[in-house]
Short mmCIF file of C-alpha atoms and ligand atoms in Angstrom, two decimals:
data_model
loop_
_atom_site.label_atom_id
_atom_site.label_comp_id
_atom_site.label_asym_id
_atom_site.label_seq_id
_atom_site.Cartn_x
_atom_site.Cartn_y
_atom_site.Cartn_z
CA MET F 1 0.04 16.79 -13.25
CA ALA F 2 -1.24 19.23 -10.78
CA SER F 3 -4.03 20.24 -12.20
CA ALA F 4 -5.58 16.82 -12.84
CA LEU F 5 -5.67 16.39 -8.77
CA SER F 6 -6.91 19.19 -7.68
CA GLY F 7 -10.85 19.80 -7.33
CA ALA F 8 -13.71 18.59 -5.96
CA SER F 9 -15.80 16.01 -6.80
CA SER F 10 -19.84 15.75 -7.81
CA THR F 11 -21.80 14.00 -5.19
CA LEU F 12 -25.02 12.96 -5.58
CA ASP F 13 -27.64 12.36 -2.72
CA SER F 14 -26.88 10.20 -0.47
CA SER F 15 -31.05 9.14 -0.71
CA ALA F 16 -30.02 8.24 -4.11
CA ASP F 17 -27.64 5.40 -2.70
CA SER F 18 -29.59 2.28 -3.06
CA SER F 19 -31.50 3.89 -6.19
CA TRP F 20 -29.10 4.93 -8.05
CA ASN F 21 -27.49 2.27 -10.54
CA PRO F 22 -23.28 2.87 -11.25
CA GLU F 23 -23.12 0.66 -14.22
CA GLY F 24 -23.59 3.39 -17.15
CA ALA F 25 -21.39 6.45 -14.96
CA SER F 26 -18.43 7.37 -16.39
CA PHE F 27 -15.12 8.50 -13.91
CA PRO F 28 -14.87 12.16 -12.91
CA LYS F 29 -12.61 13.57 -16.43
CA SER F 30 -8.70 13.00 -15.79
CA PHE F 31 -9.22 9.76 -13.55
CA ALA F 32 -5.70 8.34 -13.69
CA TRP F 33 -6.30 4.43 -14.83
CA GLY F 34 -2.63 2.51 -14.47
CA ALA F 35 -1.09 -0.87 -13.15
CA SER F 36 1.21 -1.11 -10.51
CA THR F 37 5.10 -3.00 -10.37
CA ALA F 38 7.48 -3.35 -7.68
CA ALA F 39 11.15 -3.55 -9.10
CA TYR F 40 12.28 -6.69 -6.79
CA GLN F 41 9.16 -8.56 -8.07
CA VAL F 42 9.48 -8.03 -12.04
CA GLU F 43 13.22 -6.83 -13.20
CA GLY F 44 15.33 -9.52 -12.20
CA GLY F 45 19.27 -9.31 -12.75
CA TRP F 46 19.63 -9.34 -8.91
CA ASP F 47 23.71 -9.55 -9.13
CA ALA F 48 23.52 -7.59 -12.68
CA ASP F 49 25.68 -4.33 -13.49
CA GLY F 50 27.33 -3.96 -9.76
CA LYS F 51 23.95 -3.99 -8.28
CA GLY F 52 24.18 -4.54 -4.29
CA PRO F 53 21.97 -7.04 -2.75
CA SER F 54 19.20 -6.17 -1.03
CA VAL F 55 17.51 -7.71 2.31
CA TRP F 56 15.10 -10.04 -0.33
CA ASP F 57 18.05 -11.41 -1.95
CA THR F 58 19.60 -12.75 1.18
CA PHE F 59 16.28 -13.47 2.46
CA THR F 60 14.95 -16.09 -1.08
CA HIS F 61 19.13 -17.22 0.08
CA GLN F 62 20.26 -16.41 -3.84
CA GLY F 63 22.77 -13.83 -2.82
CA GLY F 64 22.76 -10.98 -4.24
CA ASP F 65 19.91 -6.43 -6.09
CA ARG F 66 20.24 -1.06 -7.22
CA VAL F 67 19.71 2.46 -8.12
CA PHE F 68 21.68 4.39 -5.94
CA LYS F 69 25.77 5.36 -7.05
CA ASN F 70 25.32 3.01 -9.27
CA GLN F 71 24.71 4.39 -13.32
CA THR F 72 23.49 1.34 -14.98
CA GLY F 73 20.83 1.70 -12.49
CA VAL F 74 20.52 4.92 -13.54
CA GLU F 75 20.38 4.74 -17.32
CA TYR F 76 17.91 1.90 -17.03
CA TYR F 77 15.01 4.51 -15.31
CA ASP F 78 15.91 6.68 -17.47
CA LYS F 79 15.07 4.87 -20.15
CA MET F 80 12.07 3.76 -18.48
CA ILE F 81 11.12 6.37 -17.71
CA ASP F 82 11.28 8.27 -20.75
CA SER F 83 9.68 5.37 -22.91
CA LEU F 84 6.64 5.31 -20.54
CA LEU F 85 6.71 9.51 -21.03
CA ALA F 86 7.09 8.82 -24.91
CA ASN F 87 3.81 6.16 -24.41
CA ASP F 88 1.33 8.62 -23.18
CA VAL F 89 1.86 7.01 -19.65
CA THR F 90 2.32 9.18 -15.99
CA PRO F 91 4.81 7.62 -14.08
CA VAL F 92 4.56 7.53 -10.35
CA VAL F 93 7.22 5.98 -8.20
CA THR F 94 8.06 4.62 -5.35
CA LEU F 95 11.47 4.96 -4.31
CA TYR F 96 11.22 1.91 -1.86
CA HIS F 97 9.32 -1.16 -2.19
CA PHE F 98 10.55 -3.87 0.64
CA ASP F 99 13.76 -4.69 -1.22
CA LEU F 100 16.28 -2.71 1.54
CA PRO F 101 19.87 -2.96 0.57
CA GLN F 102 21.23 -6.26 2.77
CA CYS F 103 24.52 -3.88 3.41
CA LEU F 104 21.48 -0.85 5.17
CA GLU F 105 20.20 -3.54 7.19
CA ASP F 106 23.74 -5.15 8.06
CA GLN F 107 23.66 -1.68 9.98
CA GLY F 108 20.31 -2.32 11.52
CA GLY F 109 17.88 -1.50 9.14
CA TRP F 110 14.52 0.16 9.63
CA ARG F 111 15.54 -0.44 13.86
CA SER F 112 17.83 2.05 13.15
CA GLY F 113 17.25 5.66 13.49
CA ALA F 114 20.49 6.46 10.70
CA MET F 115 17.87 5.15 8.28
CA VAL F 116 16.58 8.59 8.31
CA GLU F 117 18.89 10.17 7.24
CA ALA F 118 20.24 7.48 4.79
CA PHE F 119 16.68 7.71 2.97
CA ASP F 120 16.61 11.24 2.72
CA SER F 121 19.80 11.43 0.96
CA TYR F 122 18.31 7.94 -1.58
CA ALA F 123 15.11 10.08 -2.03
CA GLN F 124 17.14 13.33 -2.85
CA PHE F 125 19.31 11.72 -5.02
CA CYS F 126 16.02 10.49 -7.10
CA PHE F 127 14.34 13.40 -6.87
CA ARG F 128 17.09 15.94 -8.33
CA THR F 129 17.79 13.12 -11.10
CA PHE F 130 14.67 11.98 -11.72
CA GLY F 131 12.25 14.75 -10.89
CA ASP F 132 12.33 16.77 -13.98
CA ARG F 133 9.75 14.00 -15.78
CA VAL F 134 8.16 12.51 -12.26
CA LYS F 135 6.19 14.43 -10.91
CA LEU F 136 3.83 11.80 -8.37
CA TRP F 137 6.41 9.95 -5.66
CA ILE F 138 5.57 7.64 -2.94
CA THR F 139 8.48 7.20 -0.50
CA ILE F 140 7.98 4.03 1.30
CA ASN F 141 5.45 0.67 -0.34
CA GLU F 142 3.32 -0.03 2.86
CA PRO F 143 5.48 0.92 6.18
CA TYR F 144 2.88 -1.51 8.12
CA VAL F 145 3.74 -4.17 6.24
CA MET F 146 7.50 -3.58 6.37
CA ALA F 147 6.81 -3.11 10.21
CA GLU F 148 5.04 -5.71 10.62
CA LEU F 149 5.96 -8.94 8.88
CA GLY F 150 9.56 -7.78 8.27
CA TYR F 151 10.68 -6.77 12.04
CA GLU F 152 7.91 -8.39 14.11
CA GLU F 153 6.79 -11.69 13.01
CA GLY F 154 9.64 -12.12 11.12
CA MET F 155 7.78 -13.74 8.02
CA MET F 156 9.33 -11.79 5.13
CA ALA F 157 12.93 -10.49 4.63
CA PRO F 158 14.74 -9.52 6.42
CA GLY F 159 13.34 -11.66 9.05
CA ILE F 160 13.37 -10.17 12.06
CA LYS F 161 11.50 -11.59 15.06
CA GLU F 162 11.36 -8.88 17.73
CA LEU F 163 8.05 -9.34 19.35
CA GLY F 164 6.19 -6.54 21.36
CA THR F 165 9.21 -3.98 20.09
CA GLY F 166 10.55 -4.83 16.44
CA ALA F 167 7.61 -3.57 14.24
CA TYR F 168 7.15 0.01 16.71
CA LEU F 169 10.69 1.18 16.42
CA ALA F 170 10.94 -0.02 12.57
CA ALA F 171 7.82 2.18 11.73
CA HIS F 172 9.01 4.87 13.98
CA ASN F 173 12.00 5.63 11.50
CA MET F 174 9.78 4.80 8.65
CA ILE F 175 7.63 7.68 9.70
CA LYS F 176 10.68 9.96 9.99
CA ALA F 177 12.02 8.74 7.31
CA HIS F 178 8.99 9.57 4.85
CA ALA F 179 8.71 12.97 6.65
CA ALA F 180 12.81 14.04 5.87
CA ALA F 181 12.56 12.98 2.16
CA TRP F 182 8.96 14.82 2.31
CA HIS F 183 10.72 17.84 2.89
CA THR F 184 13.66 17.80 1.13
CA TYR F 185 11.44 17.92 -1.62
CA ASP F 186 9.30 20.84 -0.59
CA ARG F 187 12.47 23.18 0.15
CA LEU F 188 14.80 21.87 -2.78
CA PHE F 189 12.48 20.01 -5.29
CA ARG F 190 8.68 21.65 -5.30
CA LYS F 191 9.22 24.97 -6.50
CA THR F 192 11.22 23.78 -9.74
CA GLN F 193 9.55 20.52 -10.64
CA GLY F 194 6.17 21.26 -9.74
CA GLY F 195 5.42 17.44 -8.51
CA LEU F 196 4.10 15.76 -5.14
CA VAL F 197 4.76 13.46 -2.28
CA SER F 198 2.82 10.93 -0.60
CA ILE F 199 3.30 7.08 1.31
CA ALA F 200 1.39 4.13 0.16
CA LEU F 201 -0.62 2.76 2.97
CA ASN F 202 -2.32 -0.23 2.39
CA SER F 203 -5.19 -1.14 5.31
CA ASP F 204 -7.68 -3.97 5.37
CA TRP F 205 -11.56 -2.71 6.03
CA ALA F 206 -12.39 -3.64 9.63
CA GLU F 207 -16.28 -4.83 9.87
CA PRO F 208 -17.15 -6.06 13.98
CA PHE F 209 -17.76 -9.28 14.08
CA ASP F 210 -21.36 -8.52 16.19
CA PRO F 211 -22.48 -5.62 14.89
CA ASN F 212 -24.48 -5.24 18.27
CA SER F 213 -21.16 -5.78 20.39
CA VAL F 214 -19.64 -2.58 21.65
CA ALA F 215 -16.42 -4.41 22.46
CA ASP F 216 -16.28 -5.89 19.05
CA GLN F 217 -17.00 -2.79 17.53
CA GLU F 218 -14.26 -1.05 19.43
CA ALA F 219 -11.78 -3.30 18.30
CA ALA F 220 -12.92 -3.45 15.05
CA LYS F 221 -11.70 0.64 15.47
CA ARG F 222 -8.99 -0.92 17.31
CA HIS F 223 -7.49 -3.37 14.12
CA VAL F 224 -7.71 -0.11 11.92
CA ALA F 225 -5.94 2.14 14.19
CA PHE F 226 -3.26 -0.78 14.42
CA CYS F 227 -2.42 -0.46 10.39
CA LEU F 228 -3.66 2.43 8.75
CA ASP F 229 -4.44 5.03 11.43
CA TRP F 230 -0.39 3.93 13.10
CA PHE F 231 0.96 5.79 9.52
CA ALA F 232 -1.78 8.00 8.71
CA ALA F 233 -2.27 9.99 11.78
CA PRO F 234 1.35 11.16 11.91
CA ILE F 235 1.36 12.13 8.66
CA PHE F 236 -1.71 13.54 8.40
CA LEU F 237 -3.30 14.96 11.17
CA ASN F 238 -0.89 15.96 14.15
CA GLY F 239 2.78 14.61 14.04
CA ASP F 240 1.68 11.72 16.74
CA TYR F 241 0.04 7.91 16.82
CA PRO F 242 -3.65 7.72 17.27
CA ALA F 243 -4.78 7.99 20.85
CA ILE F 244 -6.78 4.79 20.41
CA MET F 245 -2.92 2.85 19.65
CA LYS F 246 -1.18 4.62 22.57
CA SER F 247 -3.55 4.12 25.28
CA GLN F 248 -3.95 0.41 24.05
CA ILE F 249 -0.39 -0.64 24.49
CA SER F 250 0.44 1.88 27.39
CA ALA F 251 -2.70 -0.40 29.21
CA MET F 252 -0.83 -3.75 28.02
CA CYS F 253 2.57 -2.98 29.13
CA LYS F 254 1.41 -1.99 32.48
CA ARG F 255 -0.73 -5.36 32.83
CA GLN F 256 1.98 -7.24 31.74
CA GLY F 257 4.33 -5.46 34.25
CA SER F 258 6.83 -3.78 31.79
CA PRO F 259 9.02 -0.85 33.01
CA SER F 260 8.79 1.12 30.17
CA LEU F 261 6.15 1.75 27.22
CA ARG F 262 7.37 -0.33 24.27
CA LEU F 263 5.72 2.33 21.42
CA PRO F 264 8.70 4.74 21.20
CA GLU F 265 7.82 8.85 21.45
CA PHE F 266 8.40 11.30 18.89
CA THR F 267 9.58 14.49 20.45
CA GLU F 268 7.74 17.83 20.10
CA GLU F 269 10.22 18.87 16.86
CA GLU F 270 9.58 15.45 15.68
CA LYS F 271 5.70 15.61 15.67
CA MET F 272 5.83 19.39 13.97
CA MET F 273 8.41 17.57 11.71
CA ILE F 274 6.01 14.86 10.75
CA LYS F 275 2.76 16.81 10.73
CA GLY F 276 1.57 17.34 7.18
CA THR F 277 3.78 15.65 4.81
CA ALA F 278 1.84 13.81 2.16
CA ASP F 279 0.55 15.55 -1.17
CA PHE F 280 -2.42 12.99 -1.31
CA PHE F 281 -3.30 9.75 0.76
CA SER F 282 -1.74 6.74 -1.35
CA LEU F 283 -4.12 3.23 -0.61
CA ASN F 284 -2.91 -0.14 -1.20
CA TYR F 285 -6.64 -2.12 -0.82
CA TYR F 286 -6.88 -6.07 -0.99
CA THR F 287 -9.13 -7.27 2.01
CA SER F 288 -11.79 -6.95 5.09
CA ARG F 289 -12.00 -8.34 7.78
CA LYS F 290 -15.10 -9.53 10.82
CA ILE F 291 -13.11 -8.53 14.50
CA LYS F 292 -13.87 -9.43 17.52
CA HIS F 293 -12.31 -8.30 20.69
CA ARG F 294 -10.33 -10.90 22.26
CA ASP F 295 -8.31 -10.41 26.06
CA ASN F 296 -4.84 -10.58 25.79
CA THR F 297 -4.34 -9.31 28.95
CA HIS F 298 -2.06 -12.39 29.74
CA SER F 299 -0.23 -12.81 26.68
CA PRO F 300 3.27 -11.85 26.38
CA PRO F 301 4.39 -8.72 24.36
CA SER F 302 3.54 -8.60 20.49
CA MET F 303 2.27 -6.32 18.42
CA SER F 304 -0.29 -8.78 17.36
CA ALA F 305 -1.94 -8.76 21.40
CA ASP F 306 -1.21 -5.35 21.85
CA LYS F 307 -4.35 -4.77 19.25
CA GLU F 308 -6.57 -7.05 21.68
CA ALA F 309 -8.31 -8.08 18.07
CA GLU F 310 -9.03 -11.22 16.48
CA GLN F 311 -9.80 -11.84 12.80
CA VAL F 312 -12.55 -14.51 11.74
CA THR F 313 -13.16 -15.72 8.82
CA GLU F 314 -16.62 -14.79 7.68
CA PRO F 315 -17.40 -18.05 5.17
CA SER F 316 -19.61 -15.86 2.87
CA TRP F 317 -16.89 -13.92 0.85
CA PRO F 318 -15.33 -15.38 -1.58
CA VAL F 319 -11.28 -15.97 -1.64
CA ALA F 320 -8.88 -15.21 -4.12
CA THR F 321 -7.55 -18.62 -5.77
CA GLY F 322 -4.23 -17.81 -5.31
CA SER F 323 -4.17 -16.08 -1.70
CA SER F 324 -5.58 -17.61 1.17
CA TRP F 325 -5.94 -14.01 3.31
CA LEU F 326 -7.12 -12.17 0.13
CA ALA F 327 -11.18 -12.83 0.78
CA VAL F 328 -12.83 -10.61 -1.88
CA VAL F 329 -14.84 -7.62 -0.26
CA PRO F 330 -15.55 -4.83 -2.97
CA TRP F 331 -17.86 -2.94 -0.15
CA GLY F 332 -15.28 -2.73 1.92
CA LEU F 333 -13.21 -0.27 -0.01
CA ARG F 334 -16.27 1.78 -0.07
CA ARG F 335 -16.21 1.76 3.47
CA LEU F 336 -12.61 2.39 3.83
CA LEU F 337 -12.50 5.33 1.71
CA LYS F 338 -15.51 6.69 3.08
CA TYR F 339 -13.10 6.22 6.38
CA ILE F 340 -10.32 8.09 5.23
CA LYS F 341 -12.29 10.46 3.94
CA ASP F 342 -14.02 11.49 6.88
CA THR F 343 -10.69 11.08 9.45
CA TYR F 344 -8.47 12.58 7.09
CA ASN F 345 -10.07 15.40 6.90
CA HIS F 346 -10.73 15.19 2.96
CA PRO F 347 -7.88 13.93 1.22
CA ILE F 348 -7.63 13.57 -2.99
CA ILE F 349 -6.83 9.53 -2.53
CA TYR F 350 -5.18 7.48 -5.29
CA ILE F 351 -5.87 4.01 -5.16
CA THR F 352 -2.44 2.44 -5.60
CA GLU F 353 -2.62 -1.00 -5.46
CA ASN F 354 -5.92 -3.46 -5.14
CA GLY F 355 -5.93 -6.91 -7.18
CA PHE F 356 -7.10 -10.51 -6.88
CA SER F 357 -4.76 -13.45 -7.27
CA GLN F 358 -5.15 -16.84 -9.06
CA SER F 359 -3.46 -19.83 -8.06
CA ASP F 360 -0.94 -21.17 -10.84
CA PRO F 361 -1.54 -22.60 -13.36
CA ALA F 362 -3.84 -19.70 -14.10
CA ALA F 363 -6.41 -19.55 -17.05
CA LEU F 364 -6.41 -16.61 -19.66
CA ASP F 365 -9.88 -16.61 -19.24
CA ASP F 366 -9.86 -15.41 -15.45
CA THR F 367 -14.15 -14.21 -16.07
CA GLN F 368 -14.33 -14.65 -12.05
CA ARG F 369 -11.46 -12.10 -11.67
CA TRP F 370 -12.63 -9.42 -13.39
CA GLU F 371 -15.94 -9.92 -11.81
CA TYR F 372 -13.88 -8.90 -8.72
CA PHE F 373 -12.22 -5.98 -10.47
CA ARG F 374 -15.68 -4.80 -11.90
CA LEU F 375 -17.65 -5.30 -8.35
CA THR F 376 -14.44 -3.16 -6.92
CA LEU F 377 -15.39 -0.62 -9.65
CA LEU F 378 -18.88 -0.50 -8.99
CA GLU F 379 -17.90 0.37 -5.59
CA ILE F 380 -15.72 2.84 -6.34
CA LEU F 381 -18.14 5.27 -8.14
CA LYS F 382 -20.21 5.17 -5.58
CA ALA F 383 -17.83 6.07 -3.30
CA ILE F 384 -17.18 9.20 -5.92
CA TYR F 385 -19.97 10.15 -6.52
CA ILE F 386 -22.24 8.94 -3.58
CA ASP F 387 -19.55 10.02 -0.56
CA GLY F 388 -18.03 11.89 -2.66
CA VAL F 389 -14.55 10.62 -2.11
CA GLN F 390 -12.17 12.87 -4.10
CA LEU F 391 -10.55 10.06 -5.33
CA LYS F 392 -8.41 10.39 -8.50
CA GLY F 393 -7.08 7.27 -9.37
CA TYR F 394 -7.21 3.88 -9.81
CA PHE F 395 -4.30 0.96 -10.21
CA VAL F 396 -4.27 -2.39 -10.63
CA TRP F 397 -1.75 -4.68 -8.52
CA SER F 398 -0.32 -5.90 -10.92
CA LEU F 399 0.45 -5.17 -14.53
CA LEU F 400 2.38 -8.83 -15.19
CA ASP F 401 2.65 -11.70 -12.52
CA ASN F 402 5.73 -11.91 -10.85
CA PHE F 403 7.46 -13.04 -7.52
CA GLU F 404 4.81 -12.73 -4.86
CA TRP F 405 7.48 -13.01 -2.50
CA THR F 406 7.43 -15.83 0.14
CA CYS F 407 4.69 -17.73 -2.69
CA GLY F 408 7.27 -17.50 -4.93
CA TYR F 409 5.86 -17.58 -8.55
CA ARG F 410 2.99 -19.55 -7.63
CA SER F 411 0.38 -16.84 -7.00
CA ARG F 412 -0.76 -14.56 -9.60
CA PHE F 413 -1.30 -11.11 -9.82
CA GLY F 414 -1.16 -9.63 -13.34
CA LEU F 415 -3.07 -8.60 -16.03
CA PHE F 416 -0.93 -10.06 -18.20
CA HIS F 417 0.16 -13.77 -17.81
CA VAL F 418 3.97 -14.84 -17.66
CA ASP F 419 5.05 -18.12 -18.81
CA PHE F 420 8.27 -18.04 -16.30
CA GLU F 421 9.00 -22.05 -17.42
CA ASN F 422 10.57 -20.43 -20.65
CA PRO F 423 13.53 -18.31 -20.63
CA ALA F 424 12.01 -15.93 -23.16
CA LEU F 425 8.91 -15.53 -19.98
CA PRO F 426 6.65 -14.32 -22.92
CA ARG F 427 3.28 -12.59 -21.68
CA ALA F 428 -0.82 -13.19 -22.59
CA PRO F 429 -3.22 -10.84 -21.60
CA TYR F 430 -6.26 -12.34 -19.46
CA LYS F 431 -9.13 -11.59 -20.14
CA SER F 432 -9.11 -8.64 -16.82
CA ALA F 433 -6.48 -7.10 -19.17
CA ILE F 434 -8.85 -7.00 -22.10
CA GLU F 435 -11.50 -5.65 -19.96
CA TYR F 436 -9.55 -3.26 -18.06
CA ALA F 437 -8.19 -2.03 -21.48
CA LYS F 438 -12.49 -1.60 -21.85
CA VAL F 439 -12.87 0.50 -18.88
CA ILE F 440 -9.66 2.79 -19.62
CA ALA F 441 -10.68 3.29 -23.07
CA ASN F 442 -14.76 4.11 -22.09
CA ASN F 443 -13.42 5.93 -18.46
CA GLY F 444 -16.31 3.78 -17.35
CA LEU F 445 -18.13 0.10 -17.38
CA MET F 446 -19.84 -0.52 -19.64
CA LYS F 447 -22.98 -2.44 -20.05
CA SER F 448 -21.18 -5.40 -22.40
CA HIS F 449 -18.80 -5.57 -19.37
CA GLY F 450 -20.66 -7.21 -16.98
C1 LIG V 501 2.30 -5.15 -1.55
C2 LIG V 501 3.24 -6.05 -3.09
C3 LIG V 501 2.56 -7.42 -3.20
C4 LIG V 501 0.86 -7.49 -3.14
C5 LIG V 501 0.20 -8.83 -3.29
C6 LIG V 501 1.14 -5.43 -1.32
O1 LIG V 501 0.82 -6.01 -0.42
O2 LIG V 501 3.11 -4.05 -2.17
O3 LIG V 501 4.14 -6.39 -3.34
O4 LIG V 501 3.46 -8.00 -4.24
O5 LIG V 501 0.41 -6.71 -1.63
O6 LIG V 501 0.60 -9.59 -1.57
#
């Protein structure tokens, strides 16, 4: 697998941008096509076979769901990995996708430094148990989402509302936990297993509301800094938070008369430990935002106030029918990819999530949604061939309609429709699944997909 991930993509001259038509182009050889899911969103069986409750079981008031120290869980994933491989599907495994065991949350969850060791030993267990067959690992899915929505605004499990400190603290421990797991892989397994380890970072692309306003341009940069760079800068660059974030939070703390900096600091030793702990860049992209500067000098402490950046709805951008937050902006993905290339030393990138939801009930003929996918794939081709981005794979979120967190089953992201009313949960392909299969078979978009 490692060899499929190396090597640069060929590039067209950027002056060809306007004249080059990506429609008939093929994706690079060995481009990885996929579809993603997450345990909690598709598996069910929250209290089956000795599985303990996770924070989401508590948050959704069901009561109780996991793998570690649970033989049935291990057998379940063993079987799944084996059957994927038997069907020529390469598994990319995420160790943690929002469903922290409730017992760990009860000890402080990601606000506690003890999570670093707990996560590291869980990661070590998974590398040892499944690493003979799994060669691509993601430690943590979207630490930004967990930190902001789970520990700052309390809108997702575990529902902690600690404005101005919760997200920074949770993120701090997640970064250290990721780095510890990467080192464990590097030290104990890389030589024998030959796999790669990264962390899935989500980010919007941000455009200045007024492209001629320096304040809006700076605010747009802050929007990306407080989301993507917050994690990518320490991990891919220098072990530390982006300068723009540190100076912004420090200025806000001073103005608010806060005695200490609300953003925790890494020690020099921790910086050395964190720096360079990703073997590829795993990006989850859904949307773009127009951003305007907003003066928050007098606001009470919160991460959102620290940013001094306001999101403005752009009426010309279509919105996915199943998610009001999801403005569909395929060209934003190209810009984000170029930004990552330029900022993070031209890494190998995988898009590990991208998708558009439909509201319920959803028609199997999702022509409009397929058009979004098609436009996105065209932008990806431009990113590869015009911008020279080393993009090695694209995975649709999601394989199946599933439990979309606080939206439950109403927001449908699947390539396959699931009838949740029927206990047998029958599945049927949307048009997008059929068209996506053609793209995969052709390794490119054919004119007939238009
Ligand atoms: C998450 C998925 C979620 C998807 C759509 C991503 O942020 O990783 O779990 O279902 O977005 O909201």
